[in-house]
Short mmCIF file of C-alpha atoms and ligand atoms in Angstrom, two decimals:
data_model
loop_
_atom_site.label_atom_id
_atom_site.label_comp_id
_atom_site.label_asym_id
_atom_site.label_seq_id
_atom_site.Cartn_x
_atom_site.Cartn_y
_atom_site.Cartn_z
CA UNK A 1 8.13 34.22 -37.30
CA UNK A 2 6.10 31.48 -35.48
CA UNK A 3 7.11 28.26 -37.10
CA UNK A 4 4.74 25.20 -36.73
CA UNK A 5 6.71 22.15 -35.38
CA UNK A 6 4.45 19.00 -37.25
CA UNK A 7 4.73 15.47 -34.97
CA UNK A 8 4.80 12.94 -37.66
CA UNK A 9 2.81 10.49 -37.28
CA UNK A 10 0.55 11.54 -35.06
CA UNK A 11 -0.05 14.59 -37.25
CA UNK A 12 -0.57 17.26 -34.00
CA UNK A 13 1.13 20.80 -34.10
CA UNK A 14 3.17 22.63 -31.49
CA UNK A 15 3.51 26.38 -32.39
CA UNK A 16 7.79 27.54 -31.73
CA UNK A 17 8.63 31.38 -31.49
CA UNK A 18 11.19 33.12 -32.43
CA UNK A 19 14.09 32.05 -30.94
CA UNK A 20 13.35 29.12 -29.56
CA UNK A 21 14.34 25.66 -29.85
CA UNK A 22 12.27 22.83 -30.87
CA UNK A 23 12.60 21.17 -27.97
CA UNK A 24 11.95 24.18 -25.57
CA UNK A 25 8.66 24.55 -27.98
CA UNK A 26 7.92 20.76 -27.72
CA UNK A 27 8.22 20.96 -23.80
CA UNK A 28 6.05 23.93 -23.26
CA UNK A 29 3.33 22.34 -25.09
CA UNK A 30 3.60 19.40 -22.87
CA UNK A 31 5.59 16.89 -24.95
CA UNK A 32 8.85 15.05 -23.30
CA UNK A 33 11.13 14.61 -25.67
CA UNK A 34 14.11 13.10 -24.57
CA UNK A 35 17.02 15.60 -23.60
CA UNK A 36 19.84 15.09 -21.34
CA UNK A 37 23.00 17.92 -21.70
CA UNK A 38 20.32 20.51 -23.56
CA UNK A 39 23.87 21.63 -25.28
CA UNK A 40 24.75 19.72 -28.48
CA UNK A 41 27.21 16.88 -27.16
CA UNK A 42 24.97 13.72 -25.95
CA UNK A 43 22.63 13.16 -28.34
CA UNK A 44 19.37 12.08 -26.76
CA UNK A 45 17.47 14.36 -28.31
CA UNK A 46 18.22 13.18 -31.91
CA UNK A 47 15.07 13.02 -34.33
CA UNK A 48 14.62 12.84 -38.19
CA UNK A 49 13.16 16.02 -39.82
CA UNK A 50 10.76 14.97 -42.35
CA UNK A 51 10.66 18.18 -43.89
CA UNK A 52 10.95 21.96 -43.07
CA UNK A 53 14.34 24.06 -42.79
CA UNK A 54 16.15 24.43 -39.26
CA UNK A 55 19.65 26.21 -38.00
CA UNK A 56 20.94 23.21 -36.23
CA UNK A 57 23.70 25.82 -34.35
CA UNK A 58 27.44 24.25 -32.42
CA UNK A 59 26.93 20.69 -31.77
CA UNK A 60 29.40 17.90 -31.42
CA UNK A 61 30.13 15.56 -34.10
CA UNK A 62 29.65 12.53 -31.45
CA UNK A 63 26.46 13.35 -30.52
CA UNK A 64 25.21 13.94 -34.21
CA UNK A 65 27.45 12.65 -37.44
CA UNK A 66 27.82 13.75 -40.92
CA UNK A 67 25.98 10.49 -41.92
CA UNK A 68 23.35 11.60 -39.05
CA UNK A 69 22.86 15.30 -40.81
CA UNK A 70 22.86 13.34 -44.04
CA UNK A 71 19.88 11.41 -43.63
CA UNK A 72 17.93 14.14 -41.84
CA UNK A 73 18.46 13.94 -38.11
CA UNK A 74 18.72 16.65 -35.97
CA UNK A 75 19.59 18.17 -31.99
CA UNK A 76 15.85 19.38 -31.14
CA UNK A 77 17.88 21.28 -27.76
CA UNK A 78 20.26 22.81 -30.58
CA UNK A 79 17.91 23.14 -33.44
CA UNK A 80 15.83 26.40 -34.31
CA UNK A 81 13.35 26.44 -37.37
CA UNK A 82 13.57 28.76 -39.85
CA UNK A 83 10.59 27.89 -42.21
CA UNK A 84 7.02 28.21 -41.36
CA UNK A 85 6.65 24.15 -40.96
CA UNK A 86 9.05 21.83 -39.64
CA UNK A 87 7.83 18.10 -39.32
CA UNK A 88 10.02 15.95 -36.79
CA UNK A 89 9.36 11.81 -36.67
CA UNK A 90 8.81 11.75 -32.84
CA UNK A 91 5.81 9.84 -30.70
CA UNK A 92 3.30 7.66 -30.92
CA UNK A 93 0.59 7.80 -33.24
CA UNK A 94 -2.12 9.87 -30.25
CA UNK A 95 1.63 11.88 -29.76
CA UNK A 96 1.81 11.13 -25.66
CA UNK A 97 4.89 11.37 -23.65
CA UNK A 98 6.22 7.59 -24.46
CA UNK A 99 8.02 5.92 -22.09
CA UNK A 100 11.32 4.13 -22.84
CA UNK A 101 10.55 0.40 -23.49
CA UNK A 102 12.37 -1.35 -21.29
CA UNK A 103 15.51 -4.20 -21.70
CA UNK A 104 15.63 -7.37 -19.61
CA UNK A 105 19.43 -7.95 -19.89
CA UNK A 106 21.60 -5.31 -19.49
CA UNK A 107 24.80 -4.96 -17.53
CA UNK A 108 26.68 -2.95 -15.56
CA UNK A 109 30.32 -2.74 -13.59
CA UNK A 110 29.81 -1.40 -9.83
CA UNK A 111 32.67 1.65 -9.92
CA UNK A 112 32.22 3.06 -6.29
CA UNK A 113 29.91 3.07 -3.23
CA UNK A 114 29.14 5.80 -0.75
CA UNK A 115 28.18 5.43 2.49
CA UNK A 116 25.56 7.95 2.76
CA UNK A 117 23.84 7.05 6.28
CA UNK A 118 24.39 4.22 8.55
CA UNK A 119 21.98 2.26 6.44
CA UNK A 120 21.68 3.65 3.37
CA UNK A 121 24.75 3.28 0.45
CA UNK A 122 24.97 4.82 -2.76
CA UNK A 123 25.99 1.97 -5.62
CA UNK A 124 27.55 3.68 -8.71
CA UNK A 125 27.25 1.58 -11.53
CA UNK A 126 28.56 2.32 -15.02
CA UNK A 127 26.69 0.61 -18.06
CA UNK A 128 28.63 -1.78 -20.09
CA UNK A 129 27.33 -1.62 -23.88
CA UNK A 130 24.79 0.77 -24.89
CA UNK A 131 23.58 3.01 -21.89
CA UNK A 132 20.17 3.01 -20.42
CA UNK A 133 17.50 5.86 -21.33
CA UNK A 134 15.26 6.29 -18.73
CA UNK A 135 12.62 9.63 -17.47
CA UNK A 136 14.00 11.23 -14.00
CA UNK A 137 11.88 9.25 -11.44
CA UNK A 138 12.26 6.02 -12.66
CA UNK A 139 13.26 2.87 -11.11
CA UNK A 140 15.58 -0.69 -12.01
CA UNK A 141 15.61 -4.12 -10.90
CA UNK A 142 18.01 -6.64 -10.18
CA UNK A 143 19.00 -9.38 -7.80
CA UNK A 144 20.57 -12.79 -8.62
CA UNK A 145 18.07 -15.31 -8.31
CA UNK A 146 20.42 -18.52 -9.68
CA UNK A 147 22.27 -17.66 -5.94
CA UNK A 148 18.98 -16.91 -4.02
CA UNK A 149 18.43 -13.08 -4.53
CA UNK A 150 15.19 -11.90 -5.50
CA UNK A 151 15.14 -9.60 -8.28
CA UNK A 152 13.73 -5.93 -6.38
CA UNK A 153 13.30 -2.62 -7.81
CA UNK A 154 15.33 0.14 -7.02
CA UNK A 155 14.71 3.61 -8.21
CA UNK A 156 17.15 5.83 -10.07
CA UNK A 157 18.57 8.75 -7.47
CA UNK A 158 20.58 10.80 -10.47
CA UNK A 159 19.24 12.21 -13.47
CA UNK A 160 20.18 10.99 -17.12
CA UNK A 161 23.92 11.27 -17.48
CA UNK A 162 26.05 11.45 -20.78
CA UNK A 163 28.53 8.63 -19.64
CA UNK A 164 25.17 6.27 -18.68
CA UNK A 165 26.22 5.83 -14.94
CA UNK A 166 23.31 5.18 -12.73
CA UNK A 167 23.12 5.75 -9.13
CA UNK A 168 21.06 3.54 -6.73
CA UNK A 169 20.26 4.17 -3.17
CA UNK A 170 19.85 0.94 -0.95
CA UNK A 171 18.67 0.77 2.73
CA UNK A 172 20.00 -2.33 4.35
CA UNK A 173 17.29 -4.23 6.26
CA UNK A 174 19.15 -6.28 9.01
CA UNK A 175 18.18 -10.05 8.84
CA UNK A 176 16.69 -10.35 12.34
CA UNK A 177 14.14 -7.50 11.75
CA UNK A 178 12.96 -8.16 8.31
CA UNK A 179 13.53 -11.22 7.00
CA UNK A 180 12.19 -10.59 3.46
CA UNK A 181 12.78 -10.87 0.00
CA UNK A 182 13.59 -7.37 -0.06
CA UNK A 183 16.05 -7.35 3.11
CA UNK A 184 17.68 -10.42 1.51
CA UNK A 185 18.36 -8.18 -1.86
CA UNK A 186 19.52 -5.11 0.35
CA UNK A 187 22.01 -7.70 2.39
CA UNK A 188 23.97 -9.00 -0.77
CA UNK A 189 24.02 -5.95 -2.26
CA UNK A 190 25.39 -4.30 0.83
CA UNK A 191 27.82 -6.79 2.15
CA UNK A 192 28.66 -9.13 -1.00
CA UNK A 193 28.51 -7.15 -4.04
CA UNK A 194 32.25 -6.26 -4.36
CA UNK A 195 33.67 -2.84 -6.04
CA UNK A 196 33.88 -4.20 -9.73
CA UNK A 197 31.26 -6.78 -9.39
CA UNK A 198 29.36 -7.39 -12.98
CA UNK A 199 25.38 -6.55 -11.96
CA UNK A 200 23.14 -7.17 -14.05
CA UNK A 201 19.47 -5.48 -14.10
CA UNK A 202 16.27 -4.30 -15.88
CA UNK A 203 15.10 -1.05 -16.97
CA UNK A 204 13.91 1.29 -16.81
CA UNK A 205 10.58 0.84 -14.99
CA UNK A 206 8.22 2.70 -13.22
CA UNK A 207 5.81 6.14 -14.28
CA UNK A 208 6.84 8.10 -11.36
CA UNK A 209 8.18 10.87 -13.76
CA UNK A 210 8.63 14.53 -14.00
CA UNK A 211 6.23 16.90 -16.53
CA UNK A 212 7.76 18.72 -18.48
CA UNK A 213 4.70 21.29 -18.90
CA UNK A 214 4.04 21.68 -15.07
CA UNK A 215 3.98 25.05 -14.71
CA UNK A 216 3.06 25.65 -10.62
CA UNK A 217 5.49 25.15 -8.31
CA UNK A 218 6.84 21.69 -7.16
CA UNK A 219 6.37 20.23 -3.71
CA UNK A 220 8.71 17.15 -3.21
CA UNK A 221 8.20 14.72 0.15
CA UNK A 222 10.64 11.99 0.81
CA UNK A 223 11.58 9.64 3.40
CA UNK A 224 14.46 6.92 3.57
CA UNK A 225 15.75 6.24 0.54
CA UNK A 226 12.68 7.53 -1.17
CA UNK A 227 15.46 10.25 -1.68
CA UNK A 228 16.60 8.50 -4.72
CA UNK A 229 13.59 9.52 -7.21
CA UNK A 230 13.23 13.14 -5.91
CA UNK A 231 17.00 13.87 -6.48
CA UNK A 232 16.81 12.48 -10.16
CA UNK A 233 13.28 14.75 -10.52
CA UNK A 234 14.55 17.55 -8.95
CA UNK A 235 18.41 17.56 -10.63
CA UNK A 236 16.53 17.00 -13.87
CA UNK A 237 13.91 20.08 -13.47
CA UNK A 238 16.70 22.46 -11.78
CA UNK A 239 19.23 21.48 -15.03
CA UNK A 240 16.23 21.96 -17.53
CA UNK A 241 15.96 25.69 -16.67
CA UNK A 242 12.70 25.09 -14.48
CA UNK A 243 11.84 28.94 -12.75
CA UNK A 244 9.09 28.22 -10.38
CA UNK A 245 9.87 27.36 -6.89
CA UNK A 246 10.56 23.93 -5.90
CA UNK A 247 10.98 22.73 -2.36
CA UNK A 248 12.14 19.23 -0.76
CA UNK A 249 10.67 18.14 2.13
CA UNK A 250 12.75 15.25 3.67
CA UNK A 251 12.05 13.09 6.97
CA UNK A 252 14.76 11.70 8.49
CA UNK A 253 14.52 9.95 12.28
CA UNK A 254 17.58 11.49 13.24
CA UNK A 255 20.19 14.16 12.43
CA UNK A 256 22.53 10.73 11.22
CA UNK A 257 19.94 9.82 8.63
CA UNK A 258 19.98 12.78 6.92
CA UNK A 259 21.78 12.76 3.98
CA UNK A 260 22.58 14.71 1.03
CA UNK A 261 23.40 17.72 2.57
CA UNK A 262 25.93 19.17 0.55
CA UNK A 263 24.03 18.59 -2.72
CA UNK A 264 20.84 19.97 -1.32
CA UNK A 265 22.70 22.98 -0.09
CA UNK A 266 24.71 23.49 -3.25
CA UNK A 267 21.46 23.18 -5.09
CA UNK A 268 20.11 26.31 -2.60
CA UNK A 269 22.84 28.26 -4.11
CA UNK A 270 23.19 27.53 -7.42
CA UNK A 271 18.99 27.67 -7.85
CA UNK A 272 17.39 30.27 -5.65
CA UNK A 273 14.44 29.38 -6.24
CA UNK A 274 14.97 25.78 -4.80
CA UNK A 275 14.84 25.05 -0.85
CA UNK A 276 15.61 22.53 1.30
CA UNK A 277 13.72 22.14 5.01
CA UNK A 278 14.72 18.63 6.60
CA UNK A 279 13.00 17.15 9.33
CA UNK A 280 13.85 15.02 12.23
CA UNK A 281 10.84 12.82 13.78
CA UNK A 282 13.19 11.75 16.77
CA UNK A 283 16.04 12.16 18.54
CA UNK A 284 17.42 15.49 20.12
CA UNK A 285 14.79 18.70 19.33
CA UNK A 286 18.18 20.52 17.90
CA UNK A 287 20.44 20.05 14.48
CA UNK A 288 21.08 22.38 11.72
CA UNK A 289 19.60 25.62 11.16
CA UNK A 290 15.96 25.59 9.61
CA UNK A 291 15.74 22.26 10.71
CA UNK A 292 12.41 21.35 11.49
CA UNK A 293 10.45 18.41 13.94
CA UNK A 294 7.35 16.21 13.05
CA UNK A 295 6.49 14.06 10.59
CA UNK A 296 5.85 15.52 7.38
CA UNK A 297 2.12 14.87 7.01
CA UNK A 298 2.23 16.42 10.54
CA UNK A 299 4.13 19.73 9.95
CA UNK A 300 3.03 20.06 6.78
CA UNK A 301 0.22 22.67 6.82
CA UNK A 302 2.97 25.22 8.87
CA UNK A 303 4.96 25.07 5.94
CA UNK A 304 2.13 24.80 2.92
CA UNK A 305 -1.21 26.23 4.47
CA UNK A 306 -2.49 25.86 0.98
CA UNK A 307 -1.17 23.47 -1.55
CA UNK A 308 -4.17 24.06 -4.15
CA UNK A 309 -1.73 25.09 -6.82
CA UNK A 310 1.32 23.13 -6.05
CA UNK A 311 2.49 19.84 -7.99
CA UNK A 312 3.42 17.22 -5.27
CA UNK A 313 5.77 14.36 -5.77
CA UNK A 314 6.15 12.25 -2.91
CA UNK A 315 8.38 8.79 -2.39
CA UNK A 316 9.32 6.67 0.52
CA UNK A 317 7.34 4.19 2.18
CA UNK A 318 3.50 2.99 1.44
CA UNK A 319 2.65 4.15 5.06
CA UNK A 320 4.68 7.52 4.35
CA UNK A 321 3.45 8.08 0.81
CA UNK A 322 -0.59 7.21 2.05
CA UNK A 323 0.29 9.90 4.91
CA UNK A 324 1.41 12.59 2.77
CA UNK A 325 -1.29 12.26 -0.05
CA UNK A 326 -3.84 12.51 2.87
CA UNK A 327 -2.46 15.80 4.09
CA UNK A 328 -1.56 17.31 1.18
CA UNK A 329 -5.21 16.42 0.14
CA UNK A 330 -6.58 18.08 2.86
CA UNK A 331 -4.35 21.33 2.10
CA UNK A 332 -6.34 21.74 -1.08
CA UNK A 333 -3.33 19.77 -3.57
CA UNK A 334 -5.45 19.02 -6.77
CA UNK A 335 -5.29 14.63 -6.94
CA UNK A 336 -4.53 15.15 -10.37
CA UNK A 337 -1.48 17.13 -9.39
CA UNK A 338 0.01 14.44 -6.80
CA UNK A 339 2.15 12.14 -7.92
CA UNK A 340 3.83 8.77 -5.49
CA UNK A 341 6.27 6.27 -5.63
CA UNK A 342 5.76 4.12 -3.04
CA UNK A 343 8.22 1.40 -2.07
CA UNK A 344 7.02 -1.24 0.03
CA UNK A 345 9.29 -3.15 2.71
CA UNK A 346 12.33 -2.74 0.87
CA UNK A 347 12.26 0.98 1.94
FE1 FES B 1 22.03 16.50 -25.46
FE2 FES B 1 20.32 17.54 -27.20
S1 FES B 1 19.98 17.11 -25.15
S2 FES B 1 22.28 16.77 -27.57
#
């Protein structure tokens, strides 16, 4: 039986086989509804059903309460229809993808931080009061301007998680050879912000997100710290079941810079349809095997000779970002396909 899921209000109709969940049918029709554990137990993909019968299946009583069930709501990644018409309360009234609107004041305890290249550290911060909802991609801001840090945006590197922590990935930009805002920002954060500092920040911000409906395969490009987006794309896509290939391109200027590793490579086996091809644009011509040399806009025609039906996310720098969308350009990618963050002197 092909059930017809009903968006109230914007009144448009996404058909769901047998089988299938409402939110797998929702996706493949192009629509992101919120999902995180795609299992039941963290409720981010709670709606109200208007009307229409559905087998809701195991889910935890945390993520959706008797009260919850009472009053109608339902786990789209748990729930299967089993009348011809469901209608779910979910969208905007012309039904697009709707981004999370986002809170000025929220706060957050840093828990940890990981060195993850001589210049780049991973802050861990867990939420304190309600947790952030953001798309994969997305960035936050903060600074302390009351002690003469700029507020500066920095983008997300994990995807959603049940427990709220957030992941940020900062390159430190030494005083003498940027002498910015942004360097400022980078400085406290790296050498005053104490384990168990209270941050506060913004969020989410920022379109740089993942489509749910792509269905080619995914080319990712990233530089620096324009790491951080691609992982929370790319953990998000691999996690959601996503079968087509997806590769990640990342530049590094030398074998130290490179970072990630064991992720990236526990990625290749977990997903084998997901590779990894790093590459160095100085330093010794040796490293790791399948580690390649040249910038990526250089090399990037050995690896892709035709990119016309390829998705193509790429982060990192303006100058790296404008680089990238030229080549891939000129390897046939479709502009409508390419998609760039691009993160000026902060890195
Ligand atoms: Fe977690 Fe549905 S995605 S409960």
């Amino acid at each position: 039986m092909t059930t017809h899921i009903k968006l109230y209000p914007s009144g448009q109709s996404v058909a769901c086989e047998e089988g299938q969940t409402v939110l797998e049918a929702l996706e493949r029709s192009g629509y992101a509804l919120p999902n995180n554990c795609r299992a039941g137990a963290c409720g981010e993909c709670k709606v109200r059903v208007r009307s229409g019968e559905f087998d809701q299946g195991f889910v935890l009583d945390m993520a959706l309460s008797q009260d919850e069930r009472a009053q109608g709501y339902g786990l789209m990644c748990m729930a299967k229809p089993l009348s011809p018409e469901l209608e779910i309360e979910w969208g905007t009234a012309d039904a697009k993808p709707k981004l999370f609107p986002p809170r000025e004041a929220q706060y957050a305890i840093l828990v940890d931080r990981i060195a993850r290249t001589p210049r780049i550290t991973e802050f861990v911060l867990r939420p304190l009061g309600e947790s952030m909802r953001f798309w994969p991609g997305q960035y936050v801001q903060l600074g302390e301007p009351g002690k003469g840090v700029p507020v500066r945006s920095y983008s997300l590197a994990s995807a959603p998680r049940p427990d709220g922590e957030i992941r940020l990935q900062v390159t430190r930009v030494d005083a003498d050879s940027a002498d910015t805002p942004a360097g400022r920002t980078s400085r406290w954060l790296h050498d005053e912000v104490a384990l168990g500092a209270q941050l506060r920040f913004s969020g989410p911000h920022g379109t740089f997100i993942g489509d749910p409906s792509v269905d080619t395969p995914v080319l990712c490009l990233a530089a620096g710290s324009g790491l951080a987006p691609i992982l929370s794309l790319t953990e998000a896509a691999l996690r959601r079941g996503f079968k087509l290939p997806v590769t990640l391109m990342f530049s590094a200027r030398e074998s130290a810079d490179l970072y990630d590793i064991g992720l990236m490579r526990y990625w290749e086996a977990r997903y084998p349809h997901f590779r990894y091809l790093p590459t160095l644009t100085r330093g010794p011509q040796e490293g790791m095997a399948g580690m390649l040399h040249g910038r990526i806009p250089a090399i990037l025609g050995q690896q892709f000779p035709d990119l016309s039906g390829h998705s193509v996310f790429v982060a990192g720098t303006t100058g790296f970002v404008d680089d990238c969308v030229a080549a891939a350009k000129a390897l046939g990618a479709q502009p409508t396909l390419i998609h760039t963050e691009g993160f000026f002197a902060q890195a």
